[in-house]
Amino acid sequence: MSNQKPDFSKLKALYINCTLKKSPSVSHTRGLIDVSFDIMKSEGVSAEVIRLVDFDVPVGVQPDMTKEGAPKDDWPRIYKKIEAAHILIIGTPIWLGERSSIATKLIERLYAMSGMLNEKGQYVYYGKAGGCIITGNEDGVKHCAMGLLYALQHIGYSIPPQADAGWIGEVGPGPSYLDQEANAKNNEFTNRNTTFMTYNLLHLAKMLEEQNGYPPYGNSRKNWDDGNRWDFQNPEYR
């Protein structure tokens, strides 16, 4: 097996931090995001982190909520960054055992675009890789990751092995990820999983980019609507 260093420099990655805190407040979720982000940058990836809460993004499941009466909607310009990225990583804190309300809003707005098609007639997120980063002081890392990764794959993202990473403090009030007394930056389990998640996303995104995503045979909405059924047949009832 070759140990040759892969070239990831053609890839773009977008991290969306779903903290409830607006900039410039300290975000512990951003602290763990930076571990993955720094790997991406070291590998030559064009990577960016945004905080969704810094933008005017109303709730809703339409591509542009100003057409539904919202006074302002920054989502269309955020979506352009999502559309250009090969990799999307959602970061969220845990509140009451669940992902943040901002993360739920992000999923809903991603879902609003999922009926759009790419140039092959497939759903628009086909050929992109997705993962998630979770932080908190209570149980729920795996629970939050399950919901986020399910949602991403359901709308068309590809999920590599071990596509989530997280850090969790003691249950109840206590130090968070960036607090010195937490010593979170020296947590071997979190550091290993964050590193593996990052490289698995890079490997999958690189493979998808090199083969121009998925072949449209059997999965093109446009072809289905045009009457192509490939080898699908309704089963006969016996």
Coordinates of N, CA and C in Angstrom, one line a residue:
M1 N 0.8 -1.2 0.0 CA 0.0 0.0 0.0 C 0.9 1.2 0.0
S2 N 0.5 2.2 -0.9 CA 1.3 3.4 -1.0 C 1.1 4.4 0.2
N3 N 2.2 4.9 0.7 CA 2.1 6.0 1.7 C 2.3 7.3 1.2
Q4 N 2.2 7.5 -0.1 CA 2.4 8.7 -0.8 C 1.4 9.8 -0.3
K5 N 1.9 11.0 0.0 CA 1.0 12.0 0.5 C 0.0 12.5 -0.6
P6 N -1.3 12.4 -0.4 CA -2.2 12.8 -1.4 C -2.2 14.3 -1.6
D7 N -2.7 14.7 -2.7 CA -2.8 16.2 -3.0 C -4.3 16.6 -2.9
F8 N -4.6 17.3 -1.8 CA -5.9 17.8 -1.6 C -6.1 19.2 -2.0
S9 N -5.2 19.8 -2.7 CA -5.2 21.3 -2.9 C -6.3 21.8 -3.8
K10 N -7.0 20.9 -4.5 CA -8.1 21.3 -5.3 C -9.4 21.3 -4.6
L11 N -9.4 20.9 -3.3 CA -10.7 20.8 -2.6 C -11.0 22.1 -1.8
K12 N -12.3 22.3 -1.6 CA -12.8 23.4 -0.8 C -13.7 22.8 0.3
A13 N -13.5 23.3 1.5 CA -14.3 22.9 2.7 C -14.9 24.1 3.3
L14 N -16.1 23.9 3.8 CA -16.8 24.9 4.5 C -17.3 24.3 5.9
Y15 N -16.9 25.0 7.0 CA -17.4 24.7 8.3 C -18.5 25.7 8.7
I16 N -19.6 25.2 9.1 CA -20.6 26.1 9.6 C -20.8 25.9 11.1
N17 N -20.4 26.9 11.9 CA -20.5 26.8 13.3 C -21.8 27.2 13.8
C18 N -22.6 26.3 14.4 CA -23.9 26.6 14.8 C -24.0 27.0 16.3
T19 N -23.0 27.6 16.8 CA -23.0 28.2 18.2 C -24.2 29.2 18.3
L20 N -24.6 29.4 19.5 CA -25.7 30.4 19.8 C -25.0 31.8 20.0
K21 N -23.7 31.8 20.0 CA -23.0 33.1 20.4 C -22.6 33.8 19.1
K22 N -22.9 35.1 19.0 CA -22.5 35.9 17.9 C -21.0 36.3 18.1
S23 N -20.4 36.5 16.9 CA -19.0 37.0 17.0 C -19.0 38.4 17.6
P24 N -17.9 38.7 18.4 CA -16.7 38.0 18.6 C -16.7 37.1 19.9
S25 N -17.8 36.7 20.4 CA -17.9 35.9 21.7 C -17.1 34.6 21.4
V26 N -16.5 34.1 22.5 CA -15.7 32.9 22.4 C -16.7 31.7 22.2
S27 N -16.4 30.9 21.2 CA -17.2 29.7 20.9 C -16.3 28.5 21.1
H28 N -16.7 27.6 22.1 CA -16.0 26.4 22.4 C -16.1 25.4 21.2
T29 N -17.2 25.5 20.5 CA -17.4 24.6 19.3 C -16.3 25.0 18.2
R30 N -16.1 26.3 18.1 CA -15.1 26.8 17.2 C -13.7 26.3 17.6
G31 N -13.5 26.2 18.9 CA -12.2 25.6 19.3 C -11.9 24.3 18.8
L32 N -12.9 23.4 18.8 CA -12.7 22.0 18.2 C -12.7 22.1 16.7
I33 N -13.5 22.9 16.1 CA -13.5 23.1 14.7 C -12.1 23.4 14.2
D34 N -11.4 24.3 15.0 CA -10.1 24.7 14.5 C -9.1 23.6 14.4
V35 N -9.2 22.5 15.2 CA -8.3 21.4 15.1 C -8.4 20.8 13.7
S36 N -9.7 20.6 13.3 CA -9.9 20.1 11.9 C -9.5 21.1 10.8
F37 N -9.9 22.3 11.1 CA -9.6 23.4 10.1 C -8.1 23.5 9.9
D38 N -7.3 23.5 10.9 CA -5.9 23.6 10.8 C -5.3 22.5 10.0
I39 N -5.8 21.3 10.1 CA -5.4 20.2 9.3 C -5.7 20.5 7.8
M40 N -6.9 20.9 7.6 CA -7.3 21.2 6.2 C -6.3 22.3 5.6
K41 N -6.1 23.3 6.3 CA -5.2 24.4 5.8 C -3.8 23.9 5.6
S42 N -3.3 23.0 6.5 CA -2.0 22.4 6.3 C -1.9 21.5 5.1
E43 N -3.0 20.9 4.7 CA -3.0 20.1 3.5 C -3.3 20.9 2.2
G44 N -3.4 22.2 2.3 CA -3.6 23.0 1.1 C -5.0 23.2 0.7
V45 N -6.0 22.8 1.5 CA -7.4 22.9 1.2 C -7.8 24.3 1.4
S46 N -8.7 24.8 0.5 CA -9.3 26.1 0.7 C -10.5 26.0 1.6
A47 N -10.3 26.4 2.9 CA -11.3 26.2 3.9 C -11.7 27.5 4.6
E48 N -13.0 27.5 5.0 CA -13.6 28.7 5.6 C -14.5 28.3 6.7
V49 N -14.6 29.1 7.8 CA -15.5 28.9 8.9 C -16.4 30.0 9.0
I50 N -17.7 29.8 9.0 CA -18.7 30.9 9.3 C -19.6 30.5 10.5
R51 N -20.1 31.5 11.1 CA -21.1 31.4 12.2 C -22.4 31.7 11.6
L52 N -23.3 30.8 11.6 CA -24.6 31.1 11.0 C -25.4 32.1 11.8
V53 N -25.1 32.2 13.1 CA -25.9 33.2 13.9 C -25.5 34.6 13.6
D54 N -24.4 34.8 12.9 CA -23.9 36.2 12.6 C -24.7 36.7 11.4
F55 N -25.5 35.9 10.7 CA -26.2 36.3 9.5 C -27.7 36.3 9.8
D56 N -28.4 37.1 9.0 CA -29.9 37.1 9.0 C -30.4 35.9 8.2
V57 N -30.7 34.8 8.9 CA -31.2 33.6 8.2 C -32.5 33.2 8.9
P58 N -33.7 33.6 8.4 CA -34.9 33.2 9.0 C -35.2 31.7 8.9
V59 N -36.1 31.2 9.8 CA -36.5 29.8 9.7 C -37.4 29.7 8.4
G60 N -37.4 28.5 7.9 CA -38.2 28.2 6.7 C -37.6 27.1 5.9
V61 N -38.4 26.6 4.9 CA -37.9 25.6 4.0 C -38.0 26.0 2.6
Q62 N -37.8 27.3 2.3 CA -37.8 27.8 1.0 C -36.4 28.4 0.7
P63 N -36.0 28.4 -0.6 CA -34.6 28.9 -0.9 C -34.4 30.3 -0.5
D64 N -35.4 31.2 -0.6 CA -35.3 32.6 -0.3 C -36.5 33.0 0.5
M65 N -36.4 33.2 1.8 CA -37.6 33.4 2.6 C -38.1 34.9 2.5
T66 N -37.4 35.8 1.8 CA -37.9 37.1 1.5 C -39.2 37.0 0.6
K67 N -39.2 35.9 -0.2 CA -40.4 35.7 -1.0 C -41.6 35.2 -0.3
E68 N -41.3 34.8 1.0 CA -42.4 34.4 1.9 C -42.7 35.4 3.0
G69 N -42.2 36.6 2.8 CA -42.5 37.7 3.7 C -41.4 38.1 4.7
A70 N -40.3 37.4 4.7 CA -39.2 37.7 5.6 C -38.5 39.0 5.2
P71 N -38.2 39.9 6.1 CA -37.6 41.2 5.7 C -36.2 41.1 5.1
K72 N -35.5 40.1 5.5 CA -34.1 39.9 5.0 C -33.8 38.4 5.1
D73 N -32.9 37.9 4.1 CA -32.5 36.5 4.2 C -31.1 36.4 3.5
D74 N -30.1 36.1 4.4 CA -28.7 36.0 3.9 C -28.5 34.6 3.4
W75 N -29.5 33.7 3.5 CA -29.2 32.3 3.1 C -28.8 32.1 1.6
P76 N -29.3 32.8 0.6 CA -28.9 32.6 -0.7 C -27.4 32.8 -0.9
R77 N -26.8 33.8 -0.2 CA -25.3 34.0 -0.4 C -24.5 33.0 0.4
I78 N -25.1 32.5 1.5 CA -24.4 31.4 2.2 C -24.5 30.2 1.4
Y79 N -25.6 29.9 0.8 CA -25.7 28.7 -0.1 C -24.7 28.7 -1.2
K80 N -24.3 29.8 -1.7 CA -23.3 29.9 -2.8 C -22.0 29.3 -2.3
K81 N -21.7 29.5 -1.0 CA -20.4 28.9 -0.4 C -20.6 27.4 -0.3
I82 N -21.8 27.0 0.2 CA -22.1 25.6 0.3 C -22.0 24.9 -1.0
E83 N -22.6 25.5 -2.0 CA -22.6 24.9 -3.4 C -21.2 24.8 -3.9
A84 N -20.3 25.7 -3.6 CA -18.9 25.7 -4.1 C -18.0 24.7 -3.4
A85 N -18.4 24.3 -2.2 CA -17.6 23.4 -1.3 C -17.7 22.0 -1.6
H86 N -16.6 21.2 -1.6 CA -16.6 19.8 -1.8 C -17.0 19.1 -0.4
I87 N -16.7 19.8 0.7 CA -16.9 19.2 2.0 C -17.7 20.2 2.8
L88 N -18.7 19.8 3.6 CA -19.5 20.6 4.5 C -19.3 19.9 5.9
I89 N -18.9 20.7 6.9 CA -18.8 20.2 8.3 C -19.6 21.1 9.1
I90 N -20.6 20.5 9.8 CA -21.5 21.2 10.7 C -20.9 21.1 12.1
G91 N -20.7 22.2 12.8 CA -20.3 22.2 14.2 C -21.5 22.7 15.1
T92 N -21.7 22.0 16.2 CA -22.8 22.4 17.1 C -22.5 22.1 18.5
P93 N -22.9 23.0 19.4 CA -22.9 22.6 20.9 C -24.1 21.8 21.2
I94 N -24.1 21.2 22.4 CA -25.2 20.4 22.9 C -26.0 21.2 23.9
W95 N -27.3 21.3 23.7 CA -28.2 21.9 24.7 C -29.3 21.0 25.0
L96 N -29.5 20.6 26.3 CA -30.5 19.6 26.7 C -30.4 18.3 25.9
G97 N -29.2 17.9 25.6 CA -29.0 16.7 24.9 C -29.2 16.7 23.4
E98 N -29.5 17.9 22.9 CA -29.8 18.0 21.4 C -28.8 19.0 20.8
R99 N -28.8 18.9 19.4 CA -28.0 20.0 18.7 C -28.7 21.3 18.9
S100 N -28.0 22.4 18.6 CA -28.5 23.7 18.9 C -29.7 24.0 17.9
S101 N -30.5 25.0 18.3 CA -31.5 25.4 17.4 C -31.0 26.0 16.1
I102 N -29.8 26.6 16.1 CA -29.2 27.1 14.9 C -28.8 26.0 14.0
A103 N -28.4 24.8 14.5 CA -28.1 23.7 13.7 C -29.3 23.1 13.0
T104 N -30.4 23.1 13.8 CA -31.7 22.6 13.2 C -32.1 23.5 12.1
K105 N -32.0 24.8 12.3 CA -32.3 25.8 11.3 C -31.5 25.6 10.0
L106 N -30.2 25.3 10.2 CA -29.3 25.1 9.1 C -29.8 23.8 8.3
I107 N -30.1 22.8 9.0 CA -30.6 21.6 8.3 C -31.8 21.9 7.5
E108 N -32.7 22.6 8.1 CA -34.0 23.0 7.4 C -33.7 23.8 6.1
R109 N -32.7 24.7 6.2 CA -32.4 25.6 5.0 C -31.7 24.7 4.0
L110 N -30.8 23.8 4.4 CA -30.2 22.9 3.5 C -31.2 22.1 2.7
Y111 N -32.2 21.6 3.5 CA -33.3 20.8 3.0 C -34.1 21.6 1.9
A112 N -34.2 22.9 2.1 CA -34.9 23.7 1.2 C -34.3 23.7 -0.2
M113 N -33.0 23.4 -0.3 CA -32.3 23.5 -1.6 C -32.2 22.1 -2.2
S114 N -32.6 21.0 -1.5 CA -32.3 19.7 -1.8 C -33.1 19.2 -3.1
G115 N -34.1 19.9 -3.5 CA -34.8 19.5 -4.7 C -34.2 20.0 -5.9
M116 N -33.2 20.9 -5.8 CA -32.5 21.4 -7.0 C -31.6 20.3 -7.6
L117 N -31.3 20.4 -8.9 CA -30.6 19.4 -9.6 C -29.2 19.9 -10.0
N118 N -28.2 19.0 -10.2 CA -27.0 19.3 -10.8 C -27.0 19.1 -12.3
E119 N -25.9 19.2 -12.9 CA -25.8 19.2 -14.4 C -26.2 17.8 -14.9
K120 N -26.1 16.7 -14.0 CA -26.4 15.4 -14.4 C -27.9 15.1 -14.2
G121 N -28.6 16.0 -13.6 CA -30.0 15.8 -13.3 C -30.2 15.1 -11.9
Q122 N -29.1 15.0 -11.2 CA -29.1 14.4 -9.8 C -29.5 15.5 -8.8
Y123 N -29.8 15.1 -7.6 CA -30.0 16.1 -6.6 C -28.7 16.8 -6.3
V124 N -28.8 18.1 -5.9 CA -27.7 19.0 -6.0 C -26.5 18.7 -5.1
Y125 N -26.8 18.0 -3.9 CA -25.7 17.7 -3.0 C -25.0 16.4 -3.4
Y126 N -25.4 15.7 -4.4 CA -24.7 14.5 -4.8 C -23.2 14.9 -5.2
G127 N -22.3 14.1 -4.7 CA -20.9 14.3 -5.0 C -20.2 15.1 -4.0
K128 N -20.8 15.5 -2.9 CA -20.2 16.3 -1.8 C -20.1 15.4 -0.6
A129 N -19.2 15.7 0.3 CA -18.9 14.9 1.5 C -19.4 15.7 2.7
G130 N -19.9 15.1 3.7 CA -20.4 15.8 4.9 C -20.0 15.1 6.2
G131 N -19.8 15.9 7.2 CA -19.4 15.5 8.6 C -19.9 16.4 9.6
C132 N -19.6 16.2 10.9 CA -20.0 17.0 12.0 C -19.1 17.0 13.2
I133 N -19.1 18.1 13.9 CA -18.3 18.3 15.1 C -19.2 18.7 16.2
I134 N -19.1 18.1 17.4 CA -20.0 18.3 18.5 C -19.2 18.6 19.8
T135 N -19.7 19.6 20.6 CA -19.0 19.9 21.8 C -20.1 20.2 22.9
G136 N -19.8 19.9 24.2 CA -20.8 20.2 25.2 C -20.3 19.7 26.6
N137 N -21.2 20.0 27.6 CA -20.9 19.6 29.0 C -22.0 18.6 29.5
E138 N -22.5 17.8 28.5 CA -23.6 16.9 28.9 C -23.6 15.8 27.9
D139 N -24.4 14.8 28.2 CA -24.5 13.6 27.2 C -25.1 14.1 25.9
G140 N -24.7 13.4 24.8 CA -25.4 13.7 23.6 C -24.6 13.8 22.4
V141 N -23.3 13.6 22.4 CA -22.4 13.7 21.3 C -22.9 12.8 20.1
K142 N -23.0 11.5 20.4 CA -23.4 10.5 19.4 C -24.8 10.7 19.0
H143 N -25.7 11.1 19.9 CA -27.1 11.4 19.5 C -27.2 12.5 18.5
C144 N -26.5 13.6 18.8 CA -26.5 14.8 17.9 C -25.9 14.4 16.5
A145 N -24.8 13.7 16.6 CA -24.1 13.3 15.3 C -25.0 12.4 14.5
M146 N -25.7 11.5 15.1 CA -26.6 10.6 14.3 C -27.7 11.4 13.6
G147 N -28.3 12.4 14.2 CA -29.3 13.2 13.5 C -28.7 14.0 12.4
L148 N -27.5 14.6 12.7 CA -26.9 15.5 11.6 C -26.5 14.7 10.4
L149 N -25.8 13.5 10.7 CA -25.3 12.7 9.6 C -26.4 12.1 8.8
Y150 N -27.5 11.7 9.5 CA -28.7 11.2 8.8 C -29.2 12.2 7.8
A151 N -29.4 13.4 8.4 CA -30.0 14.5 7.6 C -29.1 14.8 6.4
L152 N -27.8 14.8 6.5 CA -26.9 15.2 5.4 C -27.0 14.1 4.3
Q153 N -27.0 12.8 4.7 CA -27.0 11.8 3.7 C -28.4 11.7 3.0
H154 N -29.4 12.1 3.8 CA -30.8 12.0 3.2 C -30.9 13.0 2.1
I155 N -30.3 14.2 2.2 CA -30.4 15.2 1.2 C -29.4 15.1 0.1
G156 N -28.5 14.1 0.2 CA -27.6 13.8 -0.9 C -26.1 13.8 -0.6
Y157 N -25.7 14.2 0.6 CA -24.3 14.2 0.9 C -23.8 12.8 1.1
S158 N -22.5 12.6 0.8 CA -21.9 11.3 1.1 C -21.2 11.3 2.4
I159 N -21.3 10.3 3.2 CA -20.7 10.3 4.6 C -19.6 9.2 4.6
P160 N -18.4 9.6 4.9 CA -17.3 8.6 5.0 C -17.4 7.9 6.3
P161 N -16.5 6.9 6.5 CA -16.4 6.3 7.8 C -16.0 7.3 8.9
Q162 N -16.5 7.1 10.1 CA -16.1 7.9 11.2 C -16.1 9.4 10.9
A163 N -17.3 9.9 10.5 CA -17.5 11.3 10.0 C -17.9 12.3 11.0
D164 N -17.8 11.9 12.3 CA -18.1 12.8 13.4 C -17.0 12.8 14.4
A165 N -16.8 13.9 15.1 CA -15.9 14.1 16.2 C -16.5 14.9 17.3
G166 N -16.1 14.7 18.5 CA -16.7 15.5 19.6 C -15.9 15.5 20.8
W167 N -16.2 16.5 21.7 CA -15.6 16.5 23.0 C -16.7 16.8 24.0
I168 N -16.7 16.2 25.1 CA -17.7 16.4 26.1 C -17.1 16.5 27.5
G169 N -17.6 17.5 28.3 CA -17.1 17.6 29.6 C -17.9 16.8 30.6
E170 N -17.7 17.1 31.9 CA -18.5 16.4 32.9 C -19.9 16.9 32.9
V171 N -20.8 16.0 33.2 CA -22.2 16.3 33.2 C -22.4 17.5 34.2
G172 N -23.2 18.5 33.8 CA -23.5 19.6 34.7 C -22.5 20.7 34.5
P173 N -22.6 21.8 35.2 CA -21.7 23.0 35.1 C -20.3 22.6 35.3
G174 N -19.5 23.1 34.4 CA -18.0 22.7 34.5 C -17.3 23.3 33.3
P175 N -16.0 23.1 33.2 CA -15.2 23.7 32.1 C -15.6 23.2 30.7
S176 N -15.6 24.1 29.7 CA -15.9 23.8 28.4 C -14.6 23.6 27.6
Y177 N -14.7 23.3 26.3 CA -13.5 22.8 25.5 C -12.3 23.7 25.6
L178 N -12.5 25.0 25.5 CA -11.4 26.0 25.4 C -10.9 26.4 26.8
D179 N -11.6 26.0 27.9 CA -11.2 26.4 29.2 C -9.9 25.6 29.6
Q180 N -9.0 26.3 30.1 CA -7.7 25.6 30.4 C -7.8 24.4 31.3
E181 N -8.7 24.5 32.3 CA -8.8 23.4 33.3 C -9.5 22.2 32.7
A182 N -10.1 22.3 31.5 CA -10.7 21.2 30.8 C -9.6 20.3 30.3
N183 N -8.4 20.8 29.9 CA -7.4 20.1 29.3 C -7.8 19.3 28.0
A184 N -8.8 19.9 27.4 CA -9.5 19.2 26.2 C -8.5 19.0 25.1
K185 N -7.6 20.0 24.9 CA -6.7 19.9 23.7 C -5.7 18.7 23.8
N186 N -5.6 18.1 25.0 CA -4.8 16.9 25.2 C -5.6 15.6 25.2
N187 N -6.9 15.7 24.9 CA -7.7 14.5 24.9 C -7.4 13.6 23.7
E188 N -6.7 12.5 24.0 CA -6.3 11.6 22.9 C -7.4 11.2 22.0
F189 N -8.5 10.8 22.6 CA -9.7 10.2 21.9 C -10.2 11.3 20.9
T190 N -10.4 12.5 21.4 CA -11.0 13.6 20.6 C -10.0 14.0 19.5
N191 N -8.7 14.1 19.8 CA -7.8 14.5 18.8 C -7.6 13.4 17.7
R192 N -7.7 12.1 18.1 CA -7.6 11.1 17.1 C -8.8 11.1 16.2
N193 N -10.0 11.2 16.8 CA -11.2 11.1 16.0 C -11.4 12.3 15.1
T194 N -11.0 13.5 15.6 CA -11.1 14.7 14.8 C -10.1 14.6 13.6
T195 N -8.9 14.0 13.8 CA -8.0 13.9 12.7 C -8.5 12.8 11.7
F196 N -9.0 11.7 12.2 CA -9.5 10.7 11.3 C -10.7 11.2 10.5
M197 N -11.6 11.9 11.2 CA -12.8 12.5 10.5 C -12.3 13.4 9.4
T198 N -11.3 14.3 9.7 CA -10.9 15.2 8.7 C -10.3 14.5 7.5
Y199 N -9.4 13.6 7.7 CA -8.8 12.9 6.5 C -9.8 12.0 5.8
N200 N -10.7 11.4 6.5 CA -11.7 10.6 5.8 C -12.6 11.4 4.9
L201 N -12.9 12.6 5.4 CA -13.7 13.6 4.5 C -12.8 14.0 3.3
L202 N -11.6 14.3 3.5 CA -10.7 14.7 2.4 C -10.5 13.6 1.4
H203 N -10.3 12.3 1.9 CA -10.2 11.2 0.9 C -11.4 11.0 0.1
L204 N -12.6 11.0 0.8 CA -13.8 10.8 0.0 C -14.1 11.9 -0.9
A205 N -13.9 13.2 -0.5 CA -14.1 14.3 -1.4 C -13.2 14.3 -2.6
K206 N -12.0 13.9 -2.4 CA -11.0 13.8 -3.5 C -11.4 12.7 -4.5
M207 N -11.9 11.6 -4.0 CA -12.3 10.5 -4.9 C -13.5 11.0 -5.7
L208 N -14.5 11.6 -5.0 CA -15.7 12.1 -5.7 C -15.3 13.2 -6.7
E209 N -14.5 14.1 -6.4 CA -14.1 15.1 -7.3 C -13.4 14.6 -8.5
E210 N -12.5 13.6 -8.3 CA -11.7 13.1 -9.4 C -12.6 12.3 -10.4
Q211 N -13.7 11.7 -9.9 CA -14.6 10.9 -10.8 C -15.8 11.7 -11.2
N212 N -15.8 13.0 -10.8 CA -16.9 13.9 -11.2 C -18.2 13.4 -10.5
G213 N -18.1 13.1 -9.2 CA -19.3 12.6 -8.5 C -19.8 11.2 -8.9
Y214 N -21.1 11.0 -8.7 CA -21.6 9.7 -9.0 C -22.1 9.7 -10.5
P215 N -22.0 8.5 -11.1 CA -22.6 8.4 -12.4 C -24.1 8.5 -12.3
P216 N -24.7 9.1 -13.3 CA -26.2 9.3 -13.3 C -27.0 8.1 -13.5
Y217 N -26.4 7.0 -13.8 CA -27.2 5.8 -14.1 C -27.9 5.3 -12.8
G218 N -29.3 5.3 -12.9 CA -30.1 4.8 -11.8 C -30.4 5.9 -10.7
N219 N -29.9 7.1 -10.8 CA -30.2 8.1 -9.7 C -30.5 9.5 -10.2
S220 N -30.7 9.6 -11.5 CA -31.0 11.0 -12.0 C -32.5 11.3 -12.0
R221 N -32.8 12.3 -11.2 CA -34.2 12.7 -11.1 C -34.7 13.2 -12.5
K222 N -33.9 13.9 -13.2 CA -34.3 14.3 -14.6 C -34.7 13.1 -15.5
N223 N -33.8 12.1 -15.5 CA -34.0 10.9 -16.3 C -35.3 10.2 -15.8
W224 N -35.5 10.1 -14.5 CA -36.7 9.5 -14.0 C -38.0 10.2 -14.5
D225 N -37.9 11.6 -14.4 CA -39.1 12.4 -14.8 C -39.3 12.3 -16.3
D226 N -38.2 12.0 -17.1 CA -38.3 11.8 -18.5 C -38.8 10.4 -18.9
G227 N -39.0 9.5 -17.9 CA -39.6 8.2 -18.1 C -38.6 7.1 -18.1
N228 N -37.3 7.3 -17.8 CA -36.3 6.3 -17.7 C -36.5 5.6 -16.4
R229 N -36.6 4.3 -16.4 CA -36.8 3.5 -15.2 C -35.6 2.5 -15.0
W230 N -34.6 2.5 -15.9 CA -33.5 1.6 -15.8 C -34.0 0.1 -15.6
D231 N -33.6 -0.6 -14.5 CA -34.1 -1.9 -14.3 C -35.2 -2.0 -13.3
F232 N -35.8 -0.9 -12.9 CA -36.9 -0.9 -11.9 C -38.1 -1.5 -12.5
Q233 N -38.8 -2.4 -11.8 CA -40.1 -2.9 -12.1 C -40.9 -3.0 -10.9
N234 N -42.2 -2.7 -10.9 CA -43.1 -3.0 -9.8 C -43.2 -4.5 -9.6
P235 N -43.0 -4.9 -8.3 CA -43.2 -6.4 -8.1 C -44.6 -6.8 -8.3
E236 N -44.7 -8.1 -8.8 CA -46.0 -8.7 -9.0 C -46.5 -9.3 -7.7
Y237 N -47.7 -9.0 -7.3 CA -48.2 -9.6 -6.1 C -48.6 -11.0 -6.4
R238 N -48.2 -11.9 -5.5 CA -48.5 -13.3 -5.6 C -49.4 -13.8 -4.5

